[in-house]
Short mmCIF file of C-alpha atoms in Angstrom, two decimals:
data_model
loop_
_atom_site.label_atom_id
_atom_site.label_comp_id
_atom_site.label_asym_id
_atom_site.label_seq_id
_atom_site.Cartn_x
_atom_site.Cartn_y
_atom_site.Cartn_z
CA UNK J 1 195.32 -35.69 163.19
CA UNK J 2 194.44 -39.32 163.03
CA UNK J 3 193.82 -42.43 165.11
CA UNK J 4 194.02 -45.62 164.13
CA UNK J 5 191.42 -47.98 166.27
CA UNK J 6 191.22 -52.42 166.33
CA UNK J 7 187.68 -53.75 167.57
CA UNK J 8 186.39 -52.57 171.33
CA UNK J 9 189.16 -50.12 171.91
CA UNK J 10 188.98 -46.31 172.44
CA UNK J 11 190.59 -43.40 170.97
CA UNK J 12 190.36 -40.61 173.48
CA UNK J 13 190.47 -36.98 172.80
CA UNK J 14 190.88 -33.75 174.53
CA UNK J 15 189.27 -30.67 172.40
CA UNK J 16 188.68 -26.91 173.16
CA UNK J 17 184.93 -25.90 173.42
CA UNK J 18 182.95 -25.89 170.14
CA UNK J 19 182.11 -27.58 166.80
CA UNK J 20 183.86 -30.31 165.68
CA UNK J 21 183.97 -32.15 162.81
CA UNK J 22 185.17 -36.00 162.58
CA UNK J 23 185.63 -38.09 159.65
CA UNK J 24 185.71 -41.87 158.97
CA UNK J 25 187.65 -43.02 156.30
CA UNK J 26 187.15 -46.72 155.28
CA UNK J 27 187.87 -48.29 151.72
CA UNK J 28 187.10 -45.01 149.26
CA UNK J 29 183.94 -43.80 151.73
CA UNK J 30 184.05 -41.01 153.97
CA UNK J 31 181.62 -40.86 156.74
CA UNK J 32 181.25 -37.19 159.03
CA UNK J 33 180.01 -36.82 162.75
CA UNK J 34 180.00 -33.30 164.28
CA UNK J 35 180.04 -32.94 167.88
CA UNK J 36 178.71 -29.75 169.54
CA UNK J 37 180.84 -29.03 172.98
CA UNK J 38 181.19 -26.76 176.08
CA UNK J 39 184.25 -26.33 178.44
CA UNK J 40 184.59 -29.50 180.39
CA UNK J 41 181.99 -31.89 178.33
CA UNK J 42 182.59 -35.80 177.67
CA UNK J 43 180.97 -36.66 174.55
CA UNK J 44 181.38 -39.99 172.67
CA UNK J 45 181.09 -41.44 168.93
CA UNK J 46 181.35 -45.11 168.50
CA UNK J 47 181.88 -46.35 164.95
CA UNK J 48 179.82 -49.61 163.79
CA UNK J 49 181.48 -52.03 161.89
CA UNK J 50 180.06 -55.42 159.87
CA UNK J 51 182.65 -57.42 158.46
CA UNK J 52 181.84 -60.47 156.16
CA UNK J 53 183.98 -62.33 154.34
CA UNK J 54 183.40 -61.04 150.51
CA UNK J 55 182.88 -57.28 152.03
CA UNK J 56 183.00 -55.08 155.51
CA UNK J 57 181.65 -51.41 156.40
CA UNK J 58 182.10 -48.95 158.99
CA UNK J 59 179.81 -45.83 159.78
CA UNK J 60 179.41 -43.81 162.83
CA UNK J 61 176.81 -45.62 165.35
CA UNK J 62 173.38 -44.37 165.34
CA UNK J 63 172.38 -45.62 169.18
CA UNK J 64 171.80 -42.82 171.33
CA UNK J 65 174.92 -41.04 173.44
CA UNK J 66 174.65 -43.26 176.82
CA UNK J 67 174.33 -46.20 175.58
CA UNK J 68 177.77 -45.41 173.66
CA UNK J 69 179.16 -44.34 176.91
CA UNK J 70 178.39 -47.40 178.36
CA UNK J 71 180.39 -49.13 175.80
CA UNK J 72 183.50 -47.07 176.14
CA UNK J 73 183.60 -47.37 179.63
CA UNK J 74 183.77 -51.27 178.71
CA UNK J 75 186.54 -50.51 175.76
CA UNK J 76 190.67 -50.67 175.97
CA UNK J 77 192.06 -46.94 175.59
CA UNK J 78 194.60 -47.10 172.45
CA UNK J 79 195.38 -43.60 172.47
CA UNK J 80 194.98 -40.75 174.14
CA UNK J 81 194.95 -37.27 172.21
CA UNK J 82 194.91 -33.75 172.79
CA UNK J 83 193.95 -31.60 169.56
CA UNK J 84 195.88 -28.16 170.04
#
C-alpha cells in the first residue's frame, strides 16, 4: 500500500494490533519507522521535509509523539486507509 502526501496534510490509517513497519521513499533513499500498537491505539509519524532550491530531503520527524499529534490535529486528511 501507498499514500501519496502534499505539505500539512494527513494520511490516516487503520491497522490491526502489532508491529508495523513504514517506509519513506524520497529520491533513491529509503527511510523506516516501526510503530508498536495495541487494539484501539492512535499513534502518529510525521515526516520532516527541507526543500531548497538546488536540493530537498524528507525523513521521519524526530520530535516526540504529542507534539506530532498536535500537528495532525492541525493537518488536512488526504486519505483515509484501512490496511487488511
Amino acid at each position: 500500500m501507498a499514500a501519496e502526501t502534499l505539505p500539512n496534510t494527513m494520511v490516516r490509517f487503520k491497522l490491526k494490533p502489532g508491529t508495523h513497519t513504514f517506509t519513506l521513499d524520497f529520491e533513491g533513499e529509503r527511510q523506516v519507522a516501526t510503530v508498536d500498537g495495541k487494539a484501539g491505539d492512535l499513534r502518529f509519524l510525521r515526516i520532516d521535509g527541507t526543500v531548497w532550491a538546488w536540493k530537498s530531503t524528507f525523513v521521519w520527524a524526530t520530535d516526540g509523539e504529542d507534539a506530532i499529534r498536535d500537528r495532525a490535529y492541525k493537518a488536512r486528511l488526504v486519505s483515509d486507509l484501512t490496511v487488511r
